[in-house]
XYZ file of C-alpha atoms in Angstrom:
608
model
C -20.254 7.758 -2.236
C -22.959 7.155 0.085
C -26.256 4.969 -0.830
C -29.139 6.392 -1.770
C -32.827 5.723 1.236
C -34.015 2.456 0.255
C -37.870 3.102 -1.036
C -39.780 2.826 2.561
C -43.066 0.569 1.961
C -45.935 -0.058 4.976
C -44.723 -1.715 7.534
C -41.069 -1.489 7.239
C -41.062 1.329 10.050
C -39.449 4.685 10.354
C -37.700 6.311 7.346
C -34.338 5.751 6.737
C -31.873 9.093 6.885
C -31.639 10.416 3.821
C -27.599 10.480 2.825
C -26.544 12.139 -0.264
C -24.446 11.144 -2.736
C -20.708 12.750 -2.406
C -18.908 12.249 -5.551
C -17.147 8.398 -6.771
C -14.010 6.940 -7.664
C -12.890 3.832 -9.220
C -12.917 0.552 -7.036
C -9.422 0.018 -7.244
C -8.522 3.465 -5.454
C -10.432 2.427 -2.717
C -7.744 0.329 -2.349
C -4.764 2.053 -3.081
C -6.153 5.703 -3.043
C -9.106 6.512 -1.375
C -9.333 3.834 1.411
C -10.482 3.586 5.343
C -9.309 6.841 7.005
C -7.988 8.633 3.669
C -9.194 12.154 3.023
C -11.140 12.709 -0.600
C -11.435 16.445 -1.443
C -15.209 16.696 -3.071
C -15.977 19.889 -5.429
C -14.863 22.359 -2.609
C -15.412 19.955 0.043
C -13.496 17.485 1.929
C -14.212 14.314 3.111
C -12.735 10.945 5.424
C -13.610 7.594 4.374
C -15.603 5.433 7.396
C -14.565 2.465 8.492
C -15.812 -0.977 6.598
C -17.967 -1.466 9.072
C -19.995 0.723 8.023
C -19.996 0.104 4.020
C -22.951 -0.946 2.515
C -21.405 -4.271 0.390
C -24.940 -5.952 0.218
C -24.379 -6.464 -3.690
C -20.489 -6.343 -3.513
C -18.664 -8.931 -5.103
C -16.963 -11.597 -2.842
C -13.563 -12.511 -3.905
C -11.461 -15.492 -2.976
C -8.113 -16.018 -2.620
C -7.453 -19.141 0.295
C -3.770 -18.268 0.667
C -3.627 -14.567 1.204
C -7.075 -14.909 3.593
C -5.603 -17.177 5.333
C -2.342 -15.234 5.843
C -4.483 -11.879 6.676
C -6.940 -13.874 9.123
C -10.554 -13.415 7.235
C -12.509 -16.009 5.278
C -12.886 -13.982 2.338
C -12.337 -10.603 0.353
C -15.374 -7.802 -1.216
C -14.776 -5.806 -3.892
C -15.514 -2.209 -3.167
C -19.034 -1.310 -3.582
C -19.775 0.557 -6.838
C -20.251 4.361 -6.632
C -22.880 4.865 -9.748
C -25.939 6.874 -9.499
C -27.175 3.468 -10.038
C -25.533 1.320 -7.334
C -28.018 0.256 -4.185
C -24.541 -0.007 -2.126
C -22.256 2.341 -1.484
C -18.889 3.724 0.985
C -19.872 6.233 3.840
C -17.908 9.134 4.415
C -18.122 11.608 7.183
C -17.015 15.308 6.676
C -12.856 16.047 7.755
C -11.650 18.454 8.586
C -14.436 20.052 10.595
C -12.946 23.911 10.909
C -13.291 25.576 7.950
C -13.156 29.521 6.342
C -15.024 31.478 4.382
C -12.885 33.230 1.592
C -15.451 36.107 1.325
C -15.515 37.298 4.999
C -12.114 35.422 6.586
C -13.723 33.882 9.377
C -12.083 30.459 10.569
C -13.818 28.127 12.588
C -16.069 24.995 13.100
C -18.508 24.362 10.262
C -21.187 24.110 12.463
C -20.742 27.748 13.178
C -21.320 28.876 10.020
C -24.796 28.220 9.574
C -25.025 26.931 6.886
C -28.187 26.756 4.477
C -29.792 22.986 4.711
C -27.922 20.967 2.659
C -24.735 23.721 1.405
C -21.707 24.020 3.075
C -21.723 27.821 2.592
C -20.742 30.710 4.693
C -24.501 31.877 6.075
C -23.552 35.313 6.009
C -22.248 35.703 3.199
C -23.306 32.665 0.951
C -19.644 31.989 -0.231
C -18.659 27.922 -0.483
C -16.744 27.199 2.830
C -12.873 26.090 1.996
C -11.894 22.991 4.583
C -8.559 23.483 6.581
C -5.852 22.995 4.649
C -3.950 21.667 7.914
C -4.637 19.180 9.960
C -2.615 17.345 12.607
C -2.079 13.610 12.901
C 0.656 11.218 15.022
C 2.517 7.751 13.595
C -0.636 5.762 15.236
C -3.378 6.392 13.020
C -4.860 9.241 14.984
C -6.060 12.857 12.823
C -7.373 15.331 13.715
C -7.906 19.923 13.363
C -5.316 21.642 13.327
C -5.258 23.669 16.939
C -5.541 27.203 15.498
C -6.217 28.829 18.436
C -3.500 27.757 20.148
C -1.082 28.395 17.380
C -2.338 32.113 17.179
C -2.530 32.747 20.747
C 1.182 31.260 21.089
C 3.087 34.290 22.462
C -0.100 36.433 23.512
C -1.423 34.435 26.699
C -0.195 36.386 30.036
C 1.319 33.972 32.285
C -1.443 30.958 34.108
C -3.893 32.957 32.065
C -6.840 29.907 30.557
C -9.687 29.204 28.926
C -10.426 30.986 25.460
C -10.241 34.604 24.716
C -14.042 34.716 23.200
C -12.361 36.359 20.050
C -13.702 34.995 16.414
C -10.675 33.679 14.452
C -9.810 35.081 10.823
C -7.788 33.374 8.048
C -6.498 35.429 5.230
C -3.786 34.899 2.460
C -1.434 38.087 1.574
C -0.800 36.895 -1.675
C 2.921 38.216 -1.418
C 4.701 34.458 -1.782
C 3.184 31.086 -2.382
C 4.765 30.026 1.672
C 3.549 29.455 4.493
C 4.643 33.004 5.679
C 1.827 34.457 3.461
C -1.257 32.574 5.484
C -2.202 35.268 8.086
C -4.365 34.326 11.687
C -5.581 36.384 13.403
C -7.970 36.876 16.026
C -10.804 39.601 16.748
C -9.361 39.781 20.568
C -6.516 42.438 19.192
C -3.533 40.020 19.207
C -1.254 40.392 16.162
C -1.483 38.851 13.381
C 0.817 35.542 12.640
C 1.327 33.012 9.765
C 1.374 29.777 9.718
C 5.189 29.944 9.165
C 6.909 27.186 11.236
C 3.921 24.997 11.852
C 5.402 21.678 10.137
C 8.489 21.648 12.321
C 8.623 18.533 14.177
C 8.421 20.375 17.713
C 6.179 22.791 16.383
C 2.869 21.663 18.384
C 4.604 19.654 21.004
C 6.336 23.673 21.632
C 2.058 24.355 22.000
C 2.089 21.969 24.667
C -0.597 20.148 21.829
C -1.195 16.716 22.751
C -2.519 14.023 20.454
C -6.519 13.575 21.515
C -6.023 9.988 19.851
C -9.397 10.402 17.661
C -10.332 8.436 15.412
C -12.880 9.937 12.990
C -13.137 7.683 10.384
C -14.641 4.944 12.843
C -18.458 5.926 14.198
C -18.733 6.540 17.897
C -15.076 5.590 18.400
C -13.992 6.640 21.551
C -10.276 8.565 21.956
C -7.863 6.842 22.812
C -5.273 6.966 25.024
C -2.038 8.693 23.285
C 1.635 9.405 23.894
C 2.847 9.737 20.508
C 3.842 13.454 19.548
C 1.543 15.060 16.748
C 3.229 16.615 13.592
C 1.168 19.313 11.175
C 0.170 17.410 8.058
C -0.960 19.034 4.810
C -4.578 17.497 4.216
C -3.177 16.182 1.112
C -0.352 15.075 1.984
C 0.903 11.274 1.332
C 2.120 10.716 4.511
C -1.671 11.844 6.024
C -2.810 8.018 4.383
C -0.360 5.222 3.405
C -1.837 1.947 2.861
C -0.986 -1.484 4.102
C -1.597 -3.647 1.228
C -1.212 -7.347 0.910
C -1.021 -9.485 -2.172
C -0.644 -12.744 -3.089
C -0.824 -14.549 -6.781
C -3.324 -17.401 -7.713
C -1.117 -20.573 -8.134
C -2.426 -24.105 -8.276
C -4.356 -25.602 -6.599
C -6.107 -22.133 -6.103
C -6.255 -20.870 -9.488
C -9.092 -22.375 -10.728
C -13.225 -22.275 -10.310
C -12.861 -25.979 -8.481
C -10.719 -24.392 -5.619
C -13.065 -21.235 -6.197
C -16.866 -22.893 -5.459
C -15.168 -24.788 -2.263
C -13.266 -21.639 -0.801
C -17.110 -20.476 1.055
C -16.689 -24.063 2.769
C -13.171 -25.193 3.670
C -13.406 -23.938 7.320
C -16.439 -25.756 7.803
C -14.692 -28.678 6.415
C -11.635 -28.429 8.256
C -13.249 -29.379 11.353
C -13.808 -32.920 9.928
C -11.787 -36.096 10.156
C -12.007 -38.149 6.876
C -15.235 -40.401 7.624
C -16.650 -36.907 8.764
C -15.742 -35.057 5.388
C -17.012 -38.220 3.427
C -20.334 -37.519 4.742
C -20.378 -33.710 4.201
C -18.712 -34.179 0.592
C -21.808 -36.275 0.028
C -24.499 -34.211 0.669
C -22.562 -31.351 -0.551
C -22.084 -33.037 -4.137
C -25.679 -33.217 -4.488
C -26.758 -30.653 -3.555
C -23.886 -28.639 -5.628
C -23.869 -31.256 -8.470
C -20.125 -31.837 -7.963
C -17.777 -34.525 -8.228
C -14.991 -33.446 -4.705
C -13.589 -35.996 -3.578
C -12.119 -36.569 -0.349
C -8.077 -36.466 -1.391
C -8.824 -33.405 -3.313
C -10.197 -31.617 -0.095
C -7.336 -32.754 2.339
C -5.018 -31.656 -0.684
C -6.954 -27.939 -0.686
C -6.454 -27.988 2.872
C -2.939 -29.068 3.401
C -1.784 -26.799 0.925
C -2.653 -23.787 2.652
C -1.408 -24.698 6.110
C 1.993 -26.868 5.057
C 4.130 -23.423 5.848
C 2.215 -22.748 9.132
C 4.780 -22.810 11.765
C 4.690 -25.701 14.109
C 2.448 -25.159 17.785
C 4.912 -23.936 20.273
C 7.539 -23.162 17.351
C 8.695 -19.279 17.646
C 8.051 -18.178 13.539
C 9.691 -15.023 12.656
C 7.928 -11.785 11.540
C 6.141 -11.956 8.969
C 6.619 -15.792 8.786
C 3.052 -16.436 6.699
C 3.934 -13.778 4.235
C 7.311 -14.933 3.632
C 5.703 -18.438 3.420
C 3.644 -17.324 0.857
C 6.060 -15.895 -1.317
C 8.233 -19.125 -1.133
C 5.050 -21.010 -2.720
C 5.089 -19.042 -5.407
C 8.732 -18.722 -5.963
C 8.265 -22.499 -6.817
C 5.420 -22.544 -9.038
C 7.166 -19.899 -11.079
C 10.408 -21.701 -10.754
C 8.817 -25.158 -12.015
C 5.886 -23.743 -14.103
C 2.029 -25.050 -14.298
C -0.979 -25.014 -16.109
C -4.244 -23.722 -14.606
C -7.418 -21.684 -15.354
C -5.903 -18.829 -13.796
C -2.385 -19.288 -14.057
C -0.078 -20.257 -17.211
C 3.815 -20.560 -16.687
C 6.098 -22.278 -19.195
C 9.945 -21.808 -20.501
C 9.894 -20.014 -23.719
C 10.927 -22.250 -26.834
C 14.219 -20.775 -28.294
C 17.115 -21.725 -26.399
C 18.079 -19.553 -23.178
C 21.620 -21.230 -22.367
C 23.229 -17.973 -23.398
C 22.132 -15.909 -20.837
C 24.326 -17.749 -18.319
C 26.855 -15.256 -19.332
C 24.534 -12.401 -16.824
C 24.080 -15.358 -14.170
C 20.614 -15.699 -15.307
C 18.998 -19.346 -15.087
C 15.844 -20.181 -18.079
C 13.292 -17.369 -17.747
C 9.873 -18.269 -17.086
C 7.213 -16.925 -19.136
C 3.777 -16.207 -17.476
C 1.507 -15.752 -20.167
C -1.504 -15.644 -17.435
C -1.796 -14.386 -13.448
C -4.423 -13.413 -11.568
C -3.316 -11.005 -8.899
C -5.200 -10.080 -5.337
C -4.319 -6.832 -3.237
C -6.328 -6.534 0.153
C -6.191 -3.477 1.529
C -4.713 -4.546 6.042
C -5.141 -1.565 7.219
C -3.136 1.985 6.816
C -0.532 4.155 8.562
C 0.001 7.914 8.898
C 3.417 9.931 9.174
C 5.589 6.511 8.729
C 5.829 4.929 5.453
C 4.863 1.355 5.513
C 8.312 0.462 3.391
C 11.249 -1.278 3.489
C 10.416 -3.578 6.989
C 9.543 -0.428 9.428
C 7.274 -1.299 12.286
C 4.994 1.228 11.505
C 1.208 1.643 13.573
C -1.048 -0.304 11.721
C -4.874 1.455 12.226
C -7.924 -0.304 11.898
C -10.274 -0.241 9.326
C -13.178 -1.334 11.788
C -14.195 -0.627 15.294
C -12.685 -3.087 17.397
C -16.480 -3.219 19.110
C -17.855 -4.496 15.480
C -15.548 -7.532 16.873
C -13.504 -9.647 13.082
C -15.890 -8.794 10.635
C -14.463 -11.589 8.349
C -13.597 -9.307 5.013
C -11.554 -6.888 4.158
C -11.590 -5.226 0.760
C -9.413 -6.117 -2.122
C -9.375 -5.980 -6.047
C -8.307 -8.609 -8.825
C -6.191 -7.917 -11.757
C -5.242 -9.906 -14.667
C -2.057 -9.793 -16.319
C 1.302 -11.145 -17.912
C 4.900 -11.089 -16.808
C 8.673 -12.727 -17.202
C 9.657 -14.487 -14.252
C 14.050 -14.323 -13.933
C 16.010 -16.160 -11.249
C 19.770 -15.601 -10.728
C 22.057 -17.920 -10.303
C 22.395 -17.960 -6.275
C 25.768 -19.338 -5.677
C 27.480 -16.822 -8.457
C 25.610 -14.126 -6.102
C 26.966 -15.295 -3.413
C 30.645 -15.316 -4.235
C 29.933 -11.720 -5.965
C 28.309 -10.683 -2.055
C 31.291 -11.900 -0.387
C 33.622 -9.284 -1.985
C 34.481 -6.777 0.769
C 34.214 -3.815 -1.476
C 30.254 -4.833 -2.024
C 30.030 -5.760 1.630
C 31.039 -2.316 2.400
C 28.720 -0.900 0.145
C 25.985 -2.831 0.730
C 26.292 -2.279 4.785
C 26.338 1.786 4.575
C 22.907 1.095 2.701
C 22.182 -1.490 5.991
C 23.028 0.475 8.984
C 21.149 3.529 7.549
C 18.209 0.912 7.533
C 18.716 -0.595 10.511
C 18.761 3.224 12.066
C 15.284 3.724 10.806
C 13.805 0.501 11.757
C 15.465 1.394 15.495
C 13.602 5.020 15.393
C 10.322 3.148 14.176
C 10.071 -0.035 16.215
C 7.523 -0.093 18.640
C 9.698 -2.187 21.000
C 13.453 -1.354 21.296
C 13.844 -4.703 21.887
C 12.084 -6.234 19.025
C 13.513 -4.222 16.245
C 12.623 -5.722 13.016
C 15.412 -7.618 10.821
C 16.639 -4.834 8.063
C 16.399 -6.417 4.304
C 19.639 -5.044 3.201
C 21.292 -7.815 2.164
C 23.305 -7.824 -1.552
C 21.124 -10.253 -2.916
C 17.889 -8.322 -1.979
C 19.781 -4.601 -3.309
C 20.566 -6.544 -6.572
C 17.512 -8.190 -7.486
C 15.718 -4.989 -6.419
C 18.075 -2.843 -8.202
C 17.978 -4.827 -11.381
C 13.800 -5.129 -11.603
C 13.740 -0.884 -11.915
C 16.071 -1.153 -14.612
C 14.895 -3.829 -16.553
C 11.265 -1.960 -16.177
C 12.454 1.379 -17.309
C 13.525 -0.468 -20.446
C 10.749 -2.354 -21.220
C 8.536 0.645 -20.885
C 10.858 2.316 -23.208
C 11.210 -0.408 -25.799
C 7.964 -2.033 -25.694
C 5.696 0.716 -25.211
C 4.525 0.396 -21.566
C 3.883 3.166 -19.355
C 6.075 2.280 -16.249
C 3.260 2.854 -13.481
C 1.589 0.061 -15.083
C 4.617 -2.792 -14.721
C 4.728 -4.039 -11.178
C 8.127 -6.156 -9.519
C 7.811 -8.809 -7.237
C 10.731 -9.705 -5.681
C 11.542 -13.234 -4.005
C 14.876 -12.469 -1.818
C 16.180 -14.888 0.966
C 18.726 -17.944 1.608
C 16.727 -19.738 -0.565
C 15.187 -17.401 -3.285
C 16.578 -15.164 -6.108
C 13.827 -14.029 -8.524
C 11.884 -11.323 -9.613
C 9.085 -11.164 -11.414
C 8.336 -8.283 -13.639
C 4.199 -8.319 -14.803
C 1.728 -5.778 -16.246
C -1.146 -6.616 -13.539
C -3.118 -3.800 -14.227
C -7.101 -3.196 -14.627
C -6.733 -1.086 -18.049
C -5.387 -1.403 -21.958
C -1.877 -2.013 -20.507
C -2.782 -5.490 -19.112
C -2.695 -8.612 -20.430
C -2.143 -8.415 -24.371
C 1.161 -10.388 -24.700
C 3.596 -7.666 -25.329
C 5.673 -8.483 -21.893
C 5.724 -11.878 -22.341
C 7.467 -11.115 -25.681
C 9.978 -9.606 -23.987
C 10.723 -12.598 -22.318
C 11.949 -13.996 -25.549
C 15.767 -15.432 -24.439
C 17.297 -13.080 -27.897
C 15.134 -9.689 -27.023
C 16.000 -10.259 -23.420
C 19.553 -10.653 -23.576
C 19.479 -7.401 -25.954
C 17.079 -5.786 -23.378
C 19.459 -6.683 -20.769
C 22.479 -5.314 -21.794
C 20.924 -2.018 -22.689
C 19.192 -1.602 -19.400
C 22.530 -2.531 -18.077
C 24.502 0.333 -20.381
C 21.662 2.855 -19.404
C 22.574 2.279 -15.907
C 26.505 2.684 -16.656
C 25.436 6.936 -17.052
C 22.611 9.067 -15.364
C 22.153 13.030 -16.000
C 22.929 13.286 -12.001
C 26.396 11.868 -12.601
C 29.032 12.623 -10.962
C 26.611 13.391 -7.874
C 24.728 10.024 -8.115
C 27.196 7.484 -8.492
C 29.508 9.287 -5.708
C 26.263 9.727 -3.209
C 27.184 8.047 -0.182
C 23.432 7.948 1.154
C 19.841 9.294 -0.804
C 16.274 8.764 -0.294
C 14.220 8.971 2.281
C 15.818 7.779 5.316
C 19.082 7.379 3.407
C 18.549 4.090 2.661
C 19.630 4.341 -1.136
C 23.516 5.192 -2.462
C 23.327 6.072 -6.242
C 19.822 5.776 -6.797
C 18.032 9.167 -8.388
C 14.843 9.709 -10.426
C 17.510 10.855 -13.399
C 17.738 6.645 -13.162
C 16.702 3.779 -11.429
C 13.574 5.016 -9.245
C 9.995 4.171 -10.703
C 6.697 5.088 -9.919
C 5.408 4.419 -6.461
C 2.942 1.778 -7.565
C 5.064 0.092 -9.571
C 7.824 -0.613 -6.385
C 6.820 -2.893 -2.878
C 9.409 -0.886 -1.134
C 8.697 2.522 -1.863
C 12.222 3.403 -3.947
C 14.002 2.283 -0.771
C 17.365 -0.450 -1.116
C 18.554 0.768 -4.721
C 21.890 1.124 -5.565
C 22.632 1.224 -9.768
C 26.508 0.180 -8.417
C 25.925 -2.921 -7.690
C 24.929 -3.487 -11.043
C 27.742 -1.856 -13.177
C 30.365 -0.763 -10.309
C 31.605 2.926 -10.030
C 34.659 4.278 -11.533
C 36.879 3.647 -9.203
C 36.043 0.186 -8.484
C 34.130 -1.497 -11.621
C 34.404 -5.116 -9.766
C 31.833 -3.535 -7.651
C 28.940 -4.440 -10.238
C 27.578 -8.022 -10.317
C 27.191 -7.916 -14.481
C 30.908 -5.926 -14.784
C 32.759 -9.266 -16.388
C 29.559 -9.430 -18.803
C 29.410 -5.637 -20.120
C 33.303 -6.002 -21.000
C 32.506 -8.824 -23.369
């Protein structure tokens, strides 16, 4: 993953270091996988992604997308440098965790002490490949680091005041008697007894240690620690919630969706700082030298639309304001439909006026979207999901200063677009049996949000509303029945949901980089006949799950308990194919429960 020495010729000075290459992965995983601060296990070796400052992107791709860079705060995106044997850029990584054993001889320590021959990462003694730390330790604001084995073995064996280290060597063994934690044995050569690692993930586990978090940051070179007060839990190196990433996305829609809006993106910032006479000049020289035709009223129109939802100076936006601004521009194109290079939306031909009987308005068929994730930034412990405030780390050194960039990947795909009729929600929301149900879901979301926040004071909003359970709830089971009855896998379908006062849509696509993308099999489904028949089976496959009676009865489920009858026997999906992590579902809301079968938005339509 690192770049090979460029070929030194006279004159250019000293050598560069010579840095072997560590493995690859795909581009897209460096998004969603293997980005900044994620741990990639090597062969036997294990190892943390550095910071984008330090990439090598000199023959990276640039990618533009105005209204997400805008929203994040850079001026454009890079793809993720290729990994070939080939490639003259490449991703740095930096060796994590740093204590490792030796399976031969059972000694635990640093790596350096091992002694390694030049360019192994084998046990010098006895010439066995070193296995990295399976622990490792790591708090909810970005910071990693070893896991304190000394300390954990020397627990209940330190006399009273006693300090400093006991000059023993440390020993790691495995008993082999069960596959727990019981049966990983440390021990030290000082004669205390032997313990497991039994106990190490509890929450007060290290805090017990009087273990502090040292607020490193490894993945960033010459980062200094920072200061921490956040309480350090025992992660499993490969653990999910050791890397979660923040990413962003947005959808080309016009006026950005074609090569136009494309070969100005470099310059609009430049331009923005022009009055009209001013940007009549520029576009002049720029035409000619370009050998374009922009004219002025297509520039300002560029430029207006991607600051019309900026809030106004002085005006207090709410969180997430730009996002949610985004979202609402697209909710409109898809509403309306266009044309563009990059982006085809249109009602299908057959008539759709039956499907007012589910509350469902003319489908929208997107027979072309281009699709761009940016990878913010990342979290550890907390789950990005669902609103939380979670810790968002940096993917640079704050002394590299805004670097511009961040890196992202393009897709191309298909999908159906549905909106529901809003004001038939809204009388179905002001029931008080859904209210009920729908506020057990709330105020176990509004309790994590409250245990997450970073700020008492400035607890997030929760998005437990009925609309936003309902549209949610309905996308997982519409996917799980497309990927049964038209052949898709279901990590490869994505939702998008578009949820407030003024939106009720979801969009279901395939935007995916392999032979599940765009071939016109989803759009099919959009078909007003198939998707009424697709409908009303998803619905009917919701009516039963293999969990029932537990399931439909479950008065919380999932993590954090923000789910009622929600179960993998039924609605939940594949991570990548949710934005909220399996979090707000509730199957009830679409078909009701026994008892109360009014419950269910579509109840009066599965009697017909």
């Amino acid at each position: 993953m690192t770049p090979p020495p460029a070929r030194r010729r006279r004159g250019d000075g000293p050598p560069e270091r010579s840095l072997p290459r560590r493995g690859s992965v795909r581009r897209s995983q460096m998004i969603t996988t293997y980005g900044v601060g994620s741990m990639i296990a090597v062969d036997s070796e294990s190892f943390m992604v550095s910071g984008i400052d330090s990439w090598n992107i000199s023959d990276a791709p640039v990618i533009y997308e105005r209204r997400l860079a805008h929203v994040l705060g850079v001026h454009h995106f890079r793809l993720p440098p290729a990994s070939d044997d080939t490639s003259k850029d490449g991703v740095h990584v930096r060796r994590f965790p740093l204590w490792h054993s030796c399976p031969s001889c059972t000694a635990l320590q640093h790596v350096r002490g091992f002694n390694s021959p030049p360019g192994r990462n084998d046990c010098g003694d006895c010439l066995e490949e070193l296995v990295p730390s399976r622990f490792v330790v790591a708090c909810a604001r970005g910071h990693i680091d070893d896991f304190p084995y000394w300390k954990w073995a020397h627990r209940e064996n330190r006399q009273e005041g006693a300090s400093g280290r006991c000059g023993g060597e440390m020993r790691l063994r495995t008993s082999g008697k069960t596959a727990s934690l019981r049966s990983i044995l440390i021990s030290c050569t000082c004669g205390i007894p032997e313990v497991s690692m039994e106990g190490a993930f509890r929450r007060t586990a290290l805090s017990n240690l009087k273990v502090r978090c040292e607020g490193r940051r490894p993945w960033l070179k010459d980062a200094p620690a920072e200061p921490c007060s956040e309480a350090p839990r025992t992660l499993q190196r490969g653990s999910s919630m050791a890397w979660q990433p923040i990413v962003r996305s947005a959808l080309s829609i016009p006026p950005w969706s074609n090569e136009r809006a494309n070969k100005l993106a470099p310059h609009l910032d430049e331009m923005r700082g022009y009055d009209r006479s001013g940007l009549e000049i520029y576009l002049k020289g720029f035409n000619a030298n370009q050998k374009t035709d922009y004219s002025v009223d297509e520039v300002e129109s560029l430029l207006l639309a991607e600051t019309h939802e900026d809030p106004e100076p002085g005006e207090d936006a709410p969180r997430d304001h730009a996002y949610i601004a985004l979202r609402k521009q697209e909710y409109g194109r898809l509403s309306d439909g266009d044309h563009d290079q990059q982006f085809v939306c249109e009602p299908p031909a057959a008539d759709s006026s039956h499907l007012s009987e589910f509350g469902l308005a003319r489908p929208m068929l997107v027979k072309r979207l281009r699709e761009v994730r940016a990878l913010k930034s990342f979290s550890r412990v907390d789950s990005p999901d669902s609103n939380t405030d979670v810790h968002e780390a940096e993917l640079s050194s704050p002394s590299s200063g805004n670097l511009g960039w961040l890196p992202a990947m393009e897709v191309q795909g298909e999908g159906v677009f549905l909106r529901l009729d809003p004001d038939r929600i809204d009388d179905w929301a002001h029931s008080t049996a859904v209210a009920a149900r729908v506020e057990t879901m709330r105020a176990s979301h509004r309790r994590l949000l409250a245990e997450r926040a970073k700020d008492p004071a400035k607890v997030p909003l929760s998005l437990a509303t009925p609309r936003m359970a309902l549209l949610h709830t309905l996308a997982h089971v519409l996917i799980n029945e497309w990927s049964l009855d038209g052949g898709y896998p279901a990590a490869s379908l994505r939702e998008r949901l578009y949820s407030d006062t003024t939106m009720a849509g979801l969009l279901i696509y395939t935007a995916t980089s392999d032979s599940a993308g765009s071939l016109g099999g989803l759009v099919a489904q959009g078909d007003p006949e198939r998707l009424a028949t697709a409908l009303r089976s998803a619905l009917h496959r919701a009516e039963w799950c293999s969990a029932d009676p537990l399931c439909i009865e479950s008065e919380a489920s999932g993590a954090g308990s923000i789910n009622l009858a929600a179960c993998h026997a039924c609605v939940l999906l594949p991570e990548t194919s949710c934005e909220h992590n399996n979090g707000l579902l509730d199957r009830a809301l679409l078909i009701g429960t026994p008892e109360d079968p009014s419950i269910g938005f579509f109840h009066g339509t599965m009697r017909r």
